[in-house]
Every structure is written in structure tokens, then in C-alpha cells.
Short mmCIF file of C-alpha atoms and ligand atoms in Angstrom, two decimals:
data_model
loop_
_atom_site.label_atom_id
_atom_site.label_comp_id
_atom_site.label_asym_id
_atom_site.label_seq_id
_atom_site.Cartn_x
_atom_site.Cartn_y
_atom_site.Cartn_z
CA UNK A 1 -10.34 0.84 -18.38
CA UNK A 2 -9.06 -2.52 -16.48
CA UNK A 3 -5.54 -2.04 -14.28
CA UNK A 4 -4.20 -4.73 -13.36
CA UNK A 5 -1.92 -4.20 -10.65
CA UNK A 6 0.97 -6.16 -9.28
CA UNK A 7 1.68 -6.66 -5.76
CA UNK A 8 4.59 -8.42 -4.07
CA UNK A 9 4.43 -9.42 -0.50
CA UNK A 10 7.88 -8.98 1.76
CA UNK A 11 9.35 -9.07 4.73
CA UNK A 12 8.68 -6.20 6.01
CA UNK A 13 12.44 -3.59 5.33
CA UNK A 14 12.86 -3.11 9.68
CA UNK A 15 12.69 -6.62 10.26
CA UNK A 16 16.09 -8.70 10.60
CA UNK A 17 16.97 -10.96 6.66
CA UNK A 18 17.95 -13.95 7.05
CA UNK A 19 18.90 -16.10 3.60
CA UNK A 20 18.35 -20.34 4.48
CA UNK A 21 19.47 -22.60 1.65
CA UNK A 22 19.45 -20.05 -1.11
CA UNK A 23 16.52 -18.29 -0.23
CA UNK A 24 14.64 -15.64 2.13
CA UNK A 25 13.37 -16.63 5.37
CA UNK A 26 9.96 -15.82 4.76
CA UNK A 27 6.44 -15.49 6.96
CA UNK A 28 7.99 -14.16 10.18
CA UNK A 29 6.57 -10.48 10.15
CA UNK A 30 5.79 -9.97 6.23
CA UNK A 31 4.03 -7.26 4.63
CA UNK A 32 2.96 -5.33 1.68
CA UNK A 33 5.89 -3.78 -0.78
CA UNK A 34 5.51 -0.20 0.40
CA UNK A 35 6.93 0.99 -3.28
CA UNK A 36 3.18 -0.50 -4.40
CA UNK A 37 1.34 0.93 -2.77
CA UNK A 38 2.47 4.05 -5.38
CA UNK A 39 1.23 1.91 -7.89
CA UNK A 40 -2.53 0.52 -6.25
CA UNK A 41 -3.06 4.52 -5.53
CA UNK A 42 -1.77 4.99 -9.51
CA UNK A 43 -4.19 2.40 -10.74
CA UNK A 44 -7.17 3.33 -8.19
CA UNK A 45 -6.92 7.20 -10.00
CA UNK A 46 -6.66 5.83 -13.53
CA UNK A 47 -10.52 4.15 -12.72
CA UNK A 48 -11.67 6.79 -11.00
CA UNK A 49 -10.52 9.26 -13.93
CA UNK A 50 -11.66 6.26 -16.60
CA UNK A 51 -14.06 3.83 -14.94
CA UNK A 52 -13.57 0.71 -14.95
CA UNK A 53 -12.13 -2.16 -12.49
CA UNK A 54 -8.60 -2.56 -10.25
CA UNK A 55 -7.63 -6.58 -9.55
CA UNK A 56 -4.29 -6.79 -7.48
CA UNK A 57 -2.21 -8.78 -8.49
CA UNK A 58 0.03 -10.49 -5.92
CA UNK A 59 2.39 -14.34 -6.50
CA UNK A 60 3.67 -15.28 -2.35
CA UNK A 61 3.69 -17.49 0.37
CA UNK A 62 1.20 -18.53 2.66
CA UNK A 63 -0.34 -14.62 4.22
CA UNK A 64 0.43 -12.87 1.05
CA UNK A 65 -3.76 -12.49 1.76
CA UNK A 66 -2.96 -9.73 4.48
CA UNK A 67 -0.71 -7.46 1.12
CA UNK A 68 -4.29 -8.70 -1.19
CA UNK A 69 -6.14 -7.31 2.00
CA UNK A 70 -4.40 -3.97 2.48
CA UNK A 71 -4.70 -3.37 -1.39
CA UNK A 72 -8.88 -3.78 -1.05
CA UNK A 73 -8.96 -1.38 1.73
CA UNK A 74 -6.72 1.16 -0.10
CA UNK A 75 -9.37 1.27 -2.87
CA UNK A 76 -8.42 -2.35 -5.62
CA UNK A 77 -11.97 -3.52 -6.31
CA UNK A 78 -10.77 -7.42 -6.22
CA UNK A 79 -8.22 -8.51 -5.82
CA UNK A 80 -5.67 -12.68 -6.21
CA UNK A 81 -3.87 -13.87 -4.45
CA UNK A 82 -1.48 -16.97 -6.73
CA UNK A 83 0.05 -19.54 -3.80
CA UNK A 84 1.45 -23.14 -4.58
CA UNK A 85 4.43 -24.55 -2.55
CA UNK A 86 5.58 -24.95 -6.49
CA UNK A 87 6.55 -21.44 -7.09
CA UNK A 88 8.76 -20.86 -4.23
CA UNK A 89 12.39 -20.18 -4.91
CA UNK A 90 10.77 -18.58 -8.36
CA UNK A 91 13.43 -15.86 -9.60
CA UNK A 92 11.78 -13.10 -11.61
CA UNK A 93 11.85 -14.69 -15.14
CA UNK A 94 9.62 -17.37 -13.18
CA UNK A 95 7.33 -14.78 -11.10
CA UNK A 96 6.96 -12.99 -14.12
CA UNK A 97 5.30 -15.66 -15.83
CA UNK A 98 3.31 -16.06 -13.42
CA UNK A 99 1.89 -12.34 -13.19
CA UNK A 100 1.46 -13.22 -17.31
CA UNK A 101 -0.91 -16.47 -16.93
CA UNK A 102 -3.04 -14.38 -14.52
CA UNK A 103 -3.55 -11.41 -17.08
CA UNK A 104 -4.19 -13.58 -19.98
CA UNK A 105 -7.06 -15.44 -17.37
CA UNK A 106 -8.40 -12.21 -16.89
CA UNK A 107 -8.86 -11.45 -20.34
CA UNK A 108 -10.39 -14.37 -21.88
CA UNK A 109 -13.53 -12.58 -19.23
CA UNK A 110 -12.28 -8.89 -21.17
CA UNK A 111 -8.82 -7.16 -21.99
CA UNK A 112 -6.83 -6.01 -19.06
CA UNK A 113 -6.07 -1.39 -20.75
CA UNK A 114 -2.97 -2.24 -18.35
CA UNK A 115 -0.64 -3.29 -15.92
CA UNK A 116 0.65 -1.26 -13.06
CA UNK A 117 3.74 -1.91 -10.94
CA UNK A 118 5.94 -0.82 -8.17
CA UNK A 119 10.06 0.10 -9.05
CA UNK A 120 11.03 -2.52 -6.83
CA UNK A 121 10.69 -5.09 -4.62
CA UNK A 122 12.31 -4.48 -1.20
CA UNK A 123 13.14 -7.51 -1.01
CA UNK A 124 14.77 -8.56 -4.53
CA UNK A 125 15.31 -5.31 -5.61
CA UNK A 126 15.93 -6.29 -9.32
CA UNK A 127 13.50 -4.18 -11.20
CA UNK A 128 13.31 -6.76 -13.61
CA UNK A 129 10.31 -8.12 -13.37
CA UNK A 130 7.67 -5.37 -15.13
CA UNK A 131 9.99 -5.45 -17.69
CA UNK A 132 9.77 -9.72 -18.40
CA UNK A 133 6.16 -9.40 -17.72
CA UNK A 134 6.08 -6.30 -21.01
CA UNK A 135 8.40 -8.80 -22.87
CA UNK A 136 5.95 -12.09 -22.06
CA UNK A 137 2.84 -10.20 -22.89
CA UNK A 138 4.84 -8.49 -25.68
CA UNK A 139 3.63 -5.22 -24.75
CA UNK A 140 5.59 -1.73 -24.04
CA UNK A 141 6.67 -1.19 -21.55
CA UNK A 142 7.88 2.28 -19.92
CA UNK A 143 9.72 2.29 -16.66
CA UNK A 144 9.83 4.47 -13.50
CA UNK A 145 7.83 7.16 -13.60
CA UNK A 146 7.57 9.95 -11.80
CA UNK A 147 4.54 10.92 -13.61
CA UNK A 148 1.67 9.30 -15.24
CA UNK A 149 -0.95 10.57 -17.76
CA UNK A 150 -3.46 7.17 -18.05
CA UNK A 151 -6.47 8.50 -21.33
CA UNK A 152 -8.61 5.85 -22.80
CA UNK A 153 -5.97 4.65 -25.67
CA UNK A 154 -2.48 5.94 -24.18
CA UNK A 155 -0.47 6.09 -21.74
CA UNK A 156 2.49 8.96 -20.97
CA UNK A 157 5.34 8.86 -18.59
CA UNK A 158 7.68 11.59 -17.19
CA UNK A 159 10.61 9.88 -15.74
CA UNK A 160 13.20 11.74 -14.10
CA UNK A 161 17.09 9.80 -14.05
CA UNK A 162 20.47 10.62 -14.17
CA UNK A 163 20.24 13.84 -15.05
CA UNK A 164 17.28 13.86 -17.52
CA UNK A 165 14.27 13.59 -18.54
CA UNK A 166 12.38 12.04 -20.79
CA UNK A 167 8.84 11.94 -21.35
CA UNK A 168 7.38 8.99 -23.36
CA UNK A 169 3.83 7.48 -24.09
CA UNK A 170 2.38 4.11 -25.52
CA UNK A 171 -0.38 2.79 -26.60
CA UNK A 172 -2.54 0.47 -24.69
CA UNK A 173 -2.38 -1.89 -23.16
CA UNK A 174 0.97 -1.48 -22.13
CA UNK A 175 2.98 -1.94 -18.48
CA UNK A 176 3.87 0.90 -16.61
CA UNK A 177 6.03 0.70 -13.57
CA UNK A 178 6.38 3.51 -11.40
CA UNK A 179 8.32 5.07 -8.47
CA UNK A 180 7.46 7.18 -5.16
CA UNK A 181 7.18 10.15 -6.29
CA UNK A 182 4.24 9.96 -8.68
CA UNK A 183 1.73 9.82 -5.81
CA UNK A 184 0.60 9.89 -2.08
CA UNK A 185 -0.89 6.59 -1.48
CA UNK A 186 -4.07 6.45 0.37
CA UNK A 187 -4.67 5.95 4.05
CA UNK A 188 -7.35 3.51 3.77
CA UNK A 189 -10.62 4.92 6.71
CA UNK A 190 -12.70 2.24 8.60
CA UNK A 191 -15.53 2.79 6.39
CA UNK A 192 -13.13 1.20 3.33
CA UNK A 193 -12.06 -1.46 5.61
CA UNK A 194 -15.02 -2.20 6.33
CA UNK A 195 -15.75 -2.44 1.83
CA UNK A 196 -13.27 -4.22 1.34
CA UNK A 197 -14.28 -6.77 3.60
CA UNK A 198 -17.27 -7.69 1.13
CA UNK A 199 -14.81 -7.78 -2.29
CA UNK A 200 -13.43 -11.00 -3.82
CA UNK A 201 -10.49 -12.04 -3.23
CA UNK A 202 -9.78 -15.18 -4.68
CA UNK A 203 -6.63 -17.34 -3.68
CA UNK A 204 -5.33 -18.92 -6.93
CA UNK A 205 -2.76 -22.29 -7.29
CA UNK A 206 -1.10 -23.54 -10.37
CA UNK A 207 -3.67 -25.40 -11.36
CA UNK A 208 -6.12 -22.53 -11.74
CA UNK A 209 -3.73 -20.75 -14.82
CA UNK A 210 -3.64 -24.39 -16.84
CA UNK A 211 -5.84 -23.02 -18.84
CA UNK A 212 -3.85 -20.59 -19.74
CA UNK A 213 -0.88 -21.68 -19.86
CA UNK A 214 0.95 -24.98 -19.84
CA UNK A 215 2.38 -25.09 -16.14
CA UNK A 216 4.78 -27.85 -16.47
CA UNK A 217 6.65 -25.61 -19.15
CA UNK A 218 7.13 -22.86 -16.59
CA UNK A 219 10.23 -21.60 -14.79
CA UNK A 220 8.87 -21.31 -11.66
CA UNK A 221 10.15 -22.54 -8.93
CA UNK A 222 13.15 -23.72 -6.87
CA UNK A 223 14.63 -26.08 -9.71
CA UNK A 224 13.17 -23.82 -12.70
CA UNK A 225 14.88 -20.32 -11.37
CA UNK A 226 18.20 -19.66 -13.52
CA UNK A 227 19.61 -17.93 -10.30
CA UNK A 228 19.89 -18.84 -7.12
CA UNK A 229 20.61 -16.34 -3.61
CA UNK A 230 24.34 -17.09 -1.80
CA UNK A 231 23.86 -14.64 0.40
CA UNK A 232 21.93 -11.39 0.95
CA UNK A 233 24.21 -9.51 3.34
CA UNK A 234 23.61 -6.34 5.32
CA UNK A 235 26.18 -3.88 4.43
CA UNK A 236 28.73 -3.32 7.49
CA UNK A 237 27.82 0.26 8.71
CA UNK A 238 31.53 2.72 7.39
CA UNK A 239 33.31 3.84 9.83
CA UNK A 240 33.08 7.53 11.27
CA UNK A 241 37.11 7.72 10.02
CA UNK A 242 39.73 9.82 11.48
CA UNK A 243 39.81 13.10 11.52
CA UNK A 244 43.01 15.21 11.77
CA UNK A 245 42.78 19.33 13.62
CA UNK A 246 45.26 20.39 10.88
CA UNK A 247 47.90 22.71 13.99
CA UNK A 248 50.50 23.34 10.59
CA UNK A 249 50.69 19.65 10.78
CA UNK A 250 47.66 17.89 8.57
CA UNK A 251 49.84 17.74 5.91
CA UNK A 252 52.65 15.46 6.91
CA UNK A 253 50.00 13.36 9.38
CA UNK A 254 47.44 13.23 6.34
CA UNK A 255 50.97 11.62 3.74
CA UNK A 256 51.72 8.95 7.52
CA UNK A 257 47.86 8.24 7.47
CA UNK A 258 47.48 7.46 3.58
CA UNK A 259 50.98 5.41 4.06
CA UNK A 260 49.90 3.65 7.18
CA UNK A 261 46.68 2.38 5.17
CA UNK A 262 49.13 1.54 1.90
CA UNK A 263 51.20 -0.27 4.27
C1 FAD B 301 18.30 -10.64 -2.60
C2 FAD B 301 17.50 -11.24 -3.21
C3 FAD B 301 17.95 -11.41 -4.90
C4 FAD B 301 17.50 -11.23 -5.77
N1 FAD B 301 18.26 -11.51 -7.12
C5 FAD B 301 18.49 -11.83 -7.82
C6 FAD B 301 18.13 -11.79 -9.29
O1 FAD B 301 19.39 -11.68 -9.32
N2 FAD B 301 17.62 -12.41 -10.14
C7 FAD B 301 16.44 -13.18 -10.18
O2 FAD B 301 15.83 -13.51 -11.32
N3 FAD B 301 16.39 -13.40 -9.32
C8 FAD B 301 16.60 -12.81 -7.65
N4 FAD B 301 16.55 -12.84 -6.43
C9 FAD B 301 14.05 -13.67 -6.31
C10 FAD B 301 13.25 -12.47 -7.05
O3 FAD B 301 13.23 -12.01 -5.74
C11 FAD B 301 12.33 -12.71 -7.25
O4 FAD B 301 11.44 -13.21 -8.39
C12 FAD B 301 11.28 -12.28 -7.44
O5 FAD B 301 9.35 -12.65 -7.34
C13 FAD B 301 11.16 -11.08 -8.35
O6 FAD B 301 11.74 -9.80 -8.18
P1 FAD B 301 12.35 -9.21 -6.79
O7 FAD B 301 11.71 -9.64 -6.12
O8 FAD B 301 13.66 -8.22 -7.18
O9 FAD B 301 11.06 -7.99 -8.33
P2 FAD B 301 10.72 -6.29 -9.17
O10 FAD B 301 11.48 -6.67 -9.96
O11 FAD B 301 12.15 -6.35 -8.04
O12 FAD B 301 9.57 -5.83 -8.32
C14 FAD B 301 9.34 -5.02 -9.27
C15 FAD B 301 7.66 -4.90 -8.64
O13 FAD B 301 7.69 -6.30 -9.48
C16 FAD B 301 6.15 -6.40 -9.09
N5 FAD B 301 5.88 -7.84 -8.51
C17 FAD B 301 7.64 -8.32 -8.06
N6 FAD B 301 6.95 -9.72 -7.54
C18 FAD B 301 5.77 -9.29 -7.34
C19 FAD B 301 5.26 -11.37 -7.12
N7 FAD B 301 5.28 -12.12 -6.58
N8 FAD B 301 3.94 -10.58 -6.82
C20 FAD B 301 3.08 -9.83 -7.63
N9 FAD B 301 3.81 -8.30 -8.39
C21 FAD B 301 5.49 -8.79 -7.91
C22 FAD B 301 6.00 -5.41 -8.09
O14 FAD B 301 4.66 -4.83 -7.96
C23 FAD B 301 6.92 -5.24 -7.75
O15 FAD B 301 7.26 -3.42 -7.22
C24 FAD B 301 16.49 -12.26 -5.06
C25 FAD B 301 15.93 -12.20 -4.49
C26 FAD B 301 16.21 -11.85 -3.59
C27 FAD B 301 15.78 -12.31 -1.96
#
């Protein structure tokens, strides 16, 4: 079983988020997208059950190797970082095109059986990349799995959303996005960390993908992006509101308050 797990290197959610010139400021204290830890765990468990290989793949700025290394410590067998100045400002379409190109290049060595992603990145939060990858590859896509069952030739997921419980099945190869309910990501111990240093971590540029895709035709970077982030501000904190003690005049005070608000 050859499992491609896509992981994103994102600004730490606790850090101050800034948008400058339509782009999120990165590189100050970026880290592995927390929701991708569940994707890595699902991939590692699949290979523990069926044998094979987990390949962690990230498209990111300088520093994304840190997230790749964490994926290796958490059990991935190999990691690939695609980093290139021409990718800065890429939107979902461009990001998916790059990840799809990596999948195609890896498939030249040996077929990929499954692509697992997190449910969302904690910066862009569009949850669109897995669907875009599946569309590019024309593979089935099972989204937001909170349970996942992987057999030799098919994957079955359970998804619970808006009061509906769905159970879906697709033949492999397929793309699956998993939620943070699907498993408990493992913590690497000292032995895992040491072993990870010996595992292959390759850094590719777009030139390394030119044999599987026409780079000049990709919708990558700020110029290729069909969308531009103008601002991404934290919502203002909600005020505590006004407490009206009802000592018989509650109704009257409420009416006065509403009249005041509607003025
Ligand atoms: C505030 C903000 C809003 C944005 N809104 C939009 C928008 O509406 N439309 C748009 O096209 N772009 C948007 N972008 C740009 C978008 O974030 C990037 O294109 C990004 O690379 C992919 O989208 P995402 O972060 O939403 O990922 P999501 O689709 O939320 O990520 C889902 C999963 O895909 C995988 N994944 C995502 N990015 C990568 C990566 N770089 N490498 C490896 N795996 C990855 C991970 O497994 C992740 O868990 C936005 C960016 C920001 C900062």
C-alpha cells in the first residue's frame, strides 16, 4: 500500500496573523498544520496494517522541511518538500496542481494507492485542496472521514455532519480527507526522532516536476492565482452584553433597550 499524505506548513495558530500585499505573512513561527497530524496517523496505520510506504508531501515556503521532519518522526517513511519562489501566493488551484504533479511523478516509480489529507489548513481553511487534487487526478474523493477502513482495493469512511451519518465506500486509488475525530496522533519518542534523521527527505523545485507537467501552464503563484486574500482579520470579541435584573420592570426595560438599539 503506497500512501501519499499531504501536509501543510502554516503559521502557528497562537501567533499573530498578518496579511501583507494580499498574502499571509509566513516564516516567523510556522509549524505543521495540526489537523494534518490525523492524516499522518491514518496513513501510518494503513501501512502498519497492509505494509507498504507512507510518503509525506508538502508544498511550502522555506522552513517547510520542519513539518516534513515531524511527519517522518511520526512514522512517514519518506518526505518531499516542494519549495520554489514561483509558488508564493498560490491559491487552491495552484496548490492542488503542484501536489497532483508530485503524485504523478511518484506514480512513475510505483502506483499510489491512496492520498490522505487533513480536513482543513488552519490558515486558508478552505478545505478545497483534497477535492481539487481528486478532480485533477479524476479519482474518487471521500471527505471529512471520522472513521476510516482501508482494505487492499477499497476505502470505506464514516462521516457525521449536520445530523446525518454517512457511510461511503470507494475503490482505490482514491483521495480521503480525515477529521480530527478519526484517530489519536502518536507522539514521536526519542527513538523515532533519531530514526527520522536517517529517512529520505527530498527538497524539490518546480524544475523537478517539469517532466510530468508543463510548469508554464500551471495556475501557480500570485499571478496564476484566481483569488487574492485582501484581508483576514480576527473577528472582534463579542461584548458581554447587558444584564437586566427583572424586579417587575424587566419587560419595560427590555422594550426600552430594543427601542434604543433600533433607533
Ligand atoms: C486567509 C486565507 C484565505 C484564503 N482563501 C482562499 C480561497 O478562498 N480560495 C483559494 O483558492 N485560496 C485561498 N487561500 C489560499 C490558500 O490558502 C492556499 O492556496 C493554500 O495553499 C491551499 O488552501 P488551504 O490553505 O485553504 O488548504 P485546505 O484546502 O483547507 O487544506 C486541506 C488539506 O489539504 C492539504 N494541503 C493544503 N495546502 C497544502 C500544501 N501547501 N501542501 C501540502 N498539503 C496541503 C492538507 O492536508 C490540508 O489539511 C487563502 C489563504 C488565506 C491565508
